[in-house]
Amino acid sequence: GIQVEQSPPDLILQEGANSTLRCNFSDSVNNLQWFHQNPWGQLINLFYIPSGTKQNGRLSATTVATERYSLLYISSSQTTDSGVYFCAVERPYAGGTSYGKLTFGQGTILTVHP
Amino acid sequence: KAGVTQTPRYLIKTRGQQVTLSCSPISGHRSVSWYQQTPGQGLQFLFEYFSETQRNKGNFPGRFSGRQFSNSRSEMNVSTLELGDSALYLCASSLLGTGRKAFFGQGTRLTVV
């Protein structure tokens, strides 16, 4: 199956710093999402970005599908940005084995200190 | 628009028992997927249902099963619970189940003792 690797595994920042999280994937995808998992376990949608660039406030994301990677940028980080960030991908239709199946990376644990 | 609702939020069960978890998707969404999250294995896909049919299944034993009702609500069942089944179970709702944004519920945290 498709492999998803996220880096770095851990990131510690001071409030106000900027950061870049990376997601590499091993095959073509028709769906790529970035999530933030809150302390209660819920996965919060950040971006749906199978290709291109999007921005939402202090967060932005870029996916270069031809080179099989995506980047999540967090600017002017705040303590509330702390948590685990996941990248998840879905392969194009492959005889039914892709339906509803997101493959997740192992996540990046972000800690922002005041 | 209401989000994805999972019940219950927390469960404690004894080895050998069975458990049923529920997921109500976003109104109009017909696809529901289930995931298991553990510290060791991360987030792993269990199965996906669309219009009451299971379309895809991950690599889990037959003790894990699910179903979907005509209103798109889904349940998953785990029989003969093992200690290793302790995990956060998340369900995701999407319009079609492929190539679309997925929205997750808050999860059910299952502890098997």
mmCIF file of C-alpha atoms in Angstrom:
data_model
loop_
_atom_site.group_PDB
_atom_site.id
_atom_site.type_symbol
_atom_site.label_atom_id
_atom_site.label_comp_id
_atom_site.label_asym_id
_atom_site.label_seq_id
_atom_site.Cartn_x
_atom_site.Cartn_y
_atom_site.Cartn_z
ATOM 1 C CA GLY A 1 0.000 0.000 0.000
ATOM 2 C CA ILE A 2 0.884 3.656 -0.095
ATOM 3 C CA GLN A 3 3.460 4.906 2.406
ATOM 4 C CA VAL A 4 3.175 8.261 4.148
ATOM 5 C CA GLU A 5 6.092 9.777 6.019
ATOM 6 C CA GLN A 6 5.912 12.914 8.086
ATOM 7 C CA SER A 7 8.786 14.984 9.378
ATOM 8 C CA PRO A 8 9.910 16.040 11.828
ATOM 9 C CA PRO A 9 8.368 13.627 14.362
ATOM 10 C CA ASP A 10 8.658 16.222 17.118
ATOM 11 C CA LEU A 11 8.909 19.993 17.024
ATOM 12 C CA ILE A 12 9.322 22.372 19.938
ATOM 13 C CA LEU A 13 8.861 26.094 19.374
ATOM 14 C CA GLN A 14 8.601 29.347 21.243
ATOM 15 C CA GLU A 15 5.422 31.297 20.749
ATOM 16 C CA GLY A 16 5.712 33.521 17.701
ATOM 17 C CA ALA A 17 8.037 31.238 15.749
ATOM 18 C CA ASN A 18 7.291 29.848 12.312
ATOM 19 C CA SER A 19 7.432 26.190 11.318
ATOM 20 C CA THR A 20 7.171 23.863 8.336
ATOM 21 C CA LEU A 21 5.842 20.321 8.537
ATOM 22 C CA ARG A 22 6.451 17.932 5.684
ATOM 23 C CA CYS A 23 4.526 14.958 4.319
ATOM 24 C CA ASN A 24 6.014 12.615 1.713
ATOM 25 C CA PHE A 25 3.913 9.950 0.026
ATOM 26 C CA SER A 26 4.966 7.056 -2.135
ATOM 27 C CA ASP A 27 2.315 6.987 -4.860
ATOM 28 C CA SER A 28 -0.179 9.156 -6.700
ATOM 29 C CA VAL A 29 -3.107 10.430 -4.647
ATOM 30 C CA ASN A 30 -6.500 11.955 -5.333
ATOM 31 C CA ASN A 31 -6.994 13.206 -1.811
ATOM 32 C CA LEU A 32 -4.647 14.745 0.727
ATOM 33 C CA GLN A 33 -5.760 16.275 3.975
ATOM 34 C CA TRP A 34 -4.007 17.863 6.918
ATOM 35 C CA PHE A 35 -5.495 17.415 10.370
ATOM 36 C CA HIS A 36 -4.800 18.724 13.848
ATOM 37 C CA GLN A 37 -5.676 16.324 16.622
ATOM 38 C CA ASN A 38 -6.896 18.171 19.674
ATOM 39 C CA PRO A 39 -6.212 17.001 23.255
ATOM 40 C CA TRP A 40 -9.575 15.212 23.316
ATOM 41 C CA GLY A 41 -8.678 13.145 20.272
ATOM 42 C CA GLN A 42 -10.799 14.750 17.590
ATOM 43 C CA LEU A 43 -9.201 15.237 14.187
ATOM 44 C CA ILE A 44 -9.835 18.787 13.057
ATOM 45 C CA ASN A 45 -9.700 19.484 9.335
ATOM 46 C CA LEU A 46 -7.069 22.021 8.391
ATOM 47 C CA PHE A 47 -6.799 21.609 4.631
ATOM 48 C CA TYR A 48 -8.120 19.457 1.842
ATOM 49 C CA ILE A 49 -5.304 19.894 -0.647
ATOM 50 C CA PRO A 50 -4.598 17.165 -3.231
ATOM 51 C CA SER A 51 -2.654 19.771 -5.216
ATOM 52 C CA GLY A 52 -1.837 23.454 -5.183
ATOM 53 C CA THR A 53 -1.624 25.992 -2.385
ATOM 54 C CA LYS A 54 -4.174 27.164 0.164
ATOM 55 C CA GLN A 55 -4.091 29.602 3.035
ATOM 56 C CA ASN A 56 -6.235 29.935 6.117
ATOM 57 C CA GLY A 57 -5.140 32.632 8.514
ATOM 58 C CA ARG A 58 -1.747 31.794 9.971
ATOM 59 C CA LEU A 59 -1.751 28.392 8.303
ATOM 60 C CA SER A 60 -1.001 27.564 4.714
ATOM 61 C CA ALA A 61 -0.352 24.362 2.795
ATOM 62 C CA THR A 62 1.202 23.380 -0.482
ATOM 63 C CA THR A 63 1.006 20.033 -2.250
ATOM 64 C CA VAL A 64 3.264 19.202 -5.181
ATOM 65 C CA ALA A 65 1.548 16.055 -6.408
ATOM 66 C CA THR A 66 4.079 15.350 -9.163
ATOM 67 C CA GLU A 67 6.864 15.243 -6.587
ATOM 68 C CA ARG A 68 4.734 13.489 -3.983
ATOM 69 C CA TYR A 69 5.010 15.822 -1.046
ATOM 70 C CA SER A 70 3.000 18.350 0.887
ATOM 71 C CA LEU A 71 4.040 21.092 3.287
ATOM 72 C CA LEU A 72 2.105 22.690 6.120
ATOM 73 C CA TYR A 73 3.300 26.124 7.234
ATOM 74 C CA ILE A 74 2.421 27.573 10.603
ATOM 75 C CA SER A 75 3.360 31.209 11.119
ATOM 76 C CA SER A 76 3.455 33.175 14.374
ATOM 77 C CA SER A 77 2.731 30.013 16.357
ATOM 78 C CA GLN A 78 0.563 30.144 19.458
ATOM 79 C CA THR A 79 0.303 27.780 22.414
ATOM 80 C CA THR A 80 -3.070 26.664 21.105
ATOM 81 C CA ASP A 81 -1.311 25.281 18.011
ATOM 82 C CA SER A 82 0.198 22.544 20.177
ATOM 83 C CA GLY A 83 -0.905 19.021 19.397
ATOM 84 C CA VAL A 84 -0.388 16.368 16.764
ATOM 85 C CA TYR A 85 -0.554 17.185 13.067
ATOM 86 C CA PHE A 86 -1.430 14.424 10.635
ATOM 87 C CA CYS A 87 -1.216 14.179 6.911
ATOM 88 C CA ALA A 88 -3.554 11.640 5.299
ATOM 89 C CA VAL A 89 -3.822 10.531 1.696
ATOM 90 C CA GLU A 90 -6.142 8.488 -0.463
ATOM 91 C CA ARG A 91 -5.136 6.618 -3.581
ATOM 92 C CA PRO A 92 -7.186 6.981 -6.747
ATOM 93 C CA TYR A 93 -9.773 4.306 -7.360
ATOM 94 C CA ALA A 94 -8.043 0.937 -7.367
ATOM 95 C CA GLY A 95 -10.731 -1.731 -7.695
ATOM 96 C CA GLY A 96 -12.522 -0.746 -4.515
ATOM 97 C CA THR A 97 -9.546 -0.949 -2.197
ATOM 98 C CA SER A 98 -9.347 2.822 -1.922
ATOM 99 C CA TYR A 99 -12.951 3.588 -0.994
ATOM 100 C CA GLY A 100 -13.156 5.686 2.143
ATOM 101 C CA LYS A 101 -9.615 4.761 3.108
ATOM 102 C CA LEU A 102 -7.261 7.467 4.230
ATOM 103 C CA THR A 103 -3.707 6.372 4.956
ATOM 104 C CA PHE A 104 -2.177 8.446 7.724
ATOM 105 C CA GLY A 105 1.379 9.394 8.492
ATOM 106 C CA GLN A 106 2.698 8.931 12.005
ATOM 107 C CA GLY A 107 2.186 12.577 12.789
ATOM 108 C CA THR A 108 4.262 15.509 13.980
ATOM 109 C CA ILE A 109 3.965 16.392 17.657
ATOM 110 C CA LEU A 110 4.133 20.165 17.961
ATOM 111 C CA THR A 111 4.746 21.832 21.311
ATOM 112 C CA VAL A 112 4.588 25.620 21.502
ATOM 113 C CA HIS A 113 5.916 27.196 24.689
ATOM 114 C CA PRO A 114 4.784 30.642 25.883
ATOM 115 C CA LYS B 1 -24.853 21.880 10.028
ATOM 116 C CA ALA B 2 -24.219 19.370 12.790
ATOM 117 C CA GLY B 3 -20.902 17.576 12.743
ATOM 118 C CA VAL B 4 -20.122 13.886 13.069
ATOM 119 C CA THR B 5 -21.417 12.459 16.330
ATOM 120 C CA GLN B 6 -19.951 9.409 18.006
ATOM 121 C CA THR B 7 -21.380 7.706 21.048
ATOM 122 C CA PRO B 8 -20.447 6.845 23.661
ATOM 123 C CA ARG B 9 -17.362 8.983 24.261
ATOM 124 C CA TYR B 10 -15.804 6.602 26.769
ATOM 125 C CA LEU B 11 -16.222 2.909 27.476
ATOM 126 C CA ILE B 12 -14.655 0.453 29.859
ATOM 127 C CA LYS B 13 -15.181 -3.211 29.083
ATOM 128 C CA THR B 14 -13.847 -6.520 30.345
ATOM 129 C CA ARG B 15 -11.915 -9.004 28.235
ATOM 130 C CA GLY B 16 -14.249 -11.355 26.427
ATOM 131 C CA GLN B 17 -17.168 -8.939 26.299
ATOM 132 C CA GLN B 18 -18.456 -7.304 23.159
ATOM 133 C CA VAL B 19 -19.026 -3.641 22.423
ATOM 134 C CA THR B 20 -21.000 -1.565 19.938
ATOM 135 C CA LEU B 21 -20.014 1.950 18.929
ATOM 136 C CA SER B 22 -22.206 4.374 17.029
ATOM 137 C CA CYS B 23 -21.496 7.075 14.470
ATOM 138 C CA SER B 24 -23.957 9.574 12.994
ATOM 139 C CA PRO B 25 -22.516 11.266 9.897
ATOM 140 C CA ILE B 26 -23.085 14.776 8.670
ATOM 141 C CA SER B 27 -26.518 15.128 7.097
ATOM 142 C CA GLY B 28 -26.359 14.189 3.408
ATOM 143 C CA HIS B 29 -23.109 12.239 3.711
ATOM 144 C CA ARG B 30 -23.474 8.644 2.627
ATOM 145 C CA SER B 31 -20.010 7.309 3.396
ATOM 146 C CA VAL B 32 -18.823 6.363 6.878
ATOM 147 C CA SER B 33 -15.338 5.057 7.576
ATOM 148 C CA TRP B 34 -13.967 3.718 10.841
ATOM 149 C CA TYR B 35 -10.414 3.978 12.174
ATOM 150 C CA GLN B 36 -8.556 2.625 15.171
ATOM 151 C CA GLN B 37 -5.870 4.760 16.786
ATOM 152 C CA THR B 38 -3.295 3.269 19.140
ATOM 153 C CA PRO B 39 0.063 4.636 20.308
ATOM 154 C CA GLY B 40 1.927 1.769 18.667
ATOM 155 C CA GLN B 41 0.142 1.462 15.323
ATOM 156 C CA GLY B 42 -1.141 4.977 14.770
ATOM 157 C CA LEU B 43 -4.333 5.481 12.789
ATOM 158 C CA GLN B 44 -5.467 2.380 10.923
ATOM 159 C CA PHE B 45 -8.431 1.943 8.609
ATOM 160 C CA LEU B 46 -11.059 -0.564 9.713
ATOM 161 C CA PHE B 47 -13.803 -0.403 7.068
ATOM 162 C CA GLU B 48 -16.002 1.868 4.994
ATOM 163 C CA TYR B 49 -19.736 1.782 4.400
ATOM 164 C CA PHE B 50 -21.694 3.511 1.672
ATOM 165 C CA SER B 51 -25.459 3.217 1.237
ATOM 166 C CA GLU B 52 -25.598 0.303 3.679
ATOM 167 C CA THR B 53 -22.893 -1.666 1.851
ATOM 168 C CA GLN B 54 -19.386 -2.360 3.022
ATOM 169 C CA ARG B 55 -17.152 -1.279 0.159
ATOM 170 C CA ASN B 56 -13.741 -1.583 1.738
ATOM 171 C CA LYS B 57 -12.157 -3.347 4.657
ATOM 172 C CA GLY B 58 -8.790 -3.049 6.390
ATOM 173 C CA ASN B 59 -6.633 -5.780 7.858
ATOM 174 C CA PHE B 60 -8.467 -6.502 11.073
ATOM 175 C CA PRO B 61 -9.756 -9.826 12.394
ATOM 176 C CA GLY B 62 -13.358 -10.866 11.909
ATOM 177 C CA ARG B 63 -14.120 -9.843 15.500
ATOM 178 C CA PHE B 64 -14.429 -6.332 14.114
ATOM 179 C CA SER B 65 -17.605 -5.811 12.158
ATOM 180 C CA GLY B 66 -19.891 -2.999 11.209
ATOM 181 C CA ARG B 67 -23.091 -2.010 9.533
ATOM 182 C CA GLN B 68 -24.811 1.030 8.148
ATOM 183 C CA PHE B 69 -28.460 1.901 8.333
ATOM 184 C CA SER B 70 -30.695 3.534 5.751
ATOM 185 C CA ASN B 71 -30.225 6.934 7.438
ATOM 186 C CA SER B 72 -26.425 6.516 6.997
ATOM 187 C CA ARG B 73 -25.801 6.066 10.707
ATOM 188 C CA SER B 74 -23.213 3.382 11.288
ATOM 189 C CA GLU B 75 -22.296 1.037 14.078
ATOM 190 C CA MET B 76 -19.194 -0.997 14.630
ATOM 191 C CA ASN B 77 -19.048 -4.022 16.840
ATOM 192 C CA VAL B 78 -16.087 -5.721 18.447
ATOM 193 C CA SER B 79 -16.710 -9.169 19.867
ATOM 194 C CA THR B 80 -14.605 -11.143 22.331
ATOM 195 C CA LEU B 81 -12.647 -8.089 23.397
ATOM 196 C CA GLU B 82 -8.915 -8.343 23.959
ATOM 197 C CA LEU B 83 -6.651 -6.026 25.905
ATOM 198 C CA GLY B 84 -5.089 -4.929 22.617
ATOM 199 C CA ASP B 85 -8.418 -3.561 21.434
ATOM 200 C CA SER B 86 -8.019 -0.655 23.830
ATOM 201 C CA ALA B 87 -7.854 2.334 21.530
ATOM 202 C CA LEU B 88 -9.481 5.491 20.301
ATOM 203 C CA TYR B 89 -12.031 4.619 17.614
ATOM 204 C CA LEU B 90 -12.769 7.380 15.153
ATOM 205 C CA CYS B 91 -15.349 7.562 12.459
ATOM 206 C CA ALA B 92 -15.224 9.778 9.391
ATOM 207 C CA SER B 93 -18.061 11.019 7.242
ATOM 208 C CA SER B 94 -17.824 12.115 3.638
ATOM 209 C CA LEU B 95 -20.149 12.783 0.764
ATOM 210 C CA LEU B 96 -19.059 9.944 -1.476
ATOM 211 C CA GLY B 97 -16.197 8.245 0.324
ATOM 212 C CA THR B 98 -13.597 8.814 -2.331
ATOM 213 C CA GLY B 99 -11.795 11.915 -3.455
ATOM 214 C CA ARG B 100 -13.695 14.062 -1.010
ATOM 215 C CA LYS B 101 -12.981 15.799 2.257
ATOM 216 C CA ALA B 102 -13.506 13.593 5.311
ATOM 217 C CA PHE B 103 -14.861 14.925 8.598
ATOM 218 C CA PHE B 104 -14.139 13.126 11.842
ATOM 219 C CA GLY B 105 -16.120 12.691 15.003
ATOM 220 C CA GLN B 106 -14.726 13.162 18.512
ATOM 221 C CA GLY B 107 -14.049 9.464 18.873
ATOM 222 C CA THR B 108 -14.876 6.745 21.362
ATOM 223 C CA ARG B 109 -12.135 5.855 23.786
ATOM 224 C CA LEU B 110 -12.394 2.145 24.598
ATOM 225 C CA THR B 111 -10.506 0.627 27.490
ATOM 226 C CA VAL B 112 -10.468 -3.150 27.881
ATOM 227 C CA VAL B 113 -9.510 -4.415 31.337
#
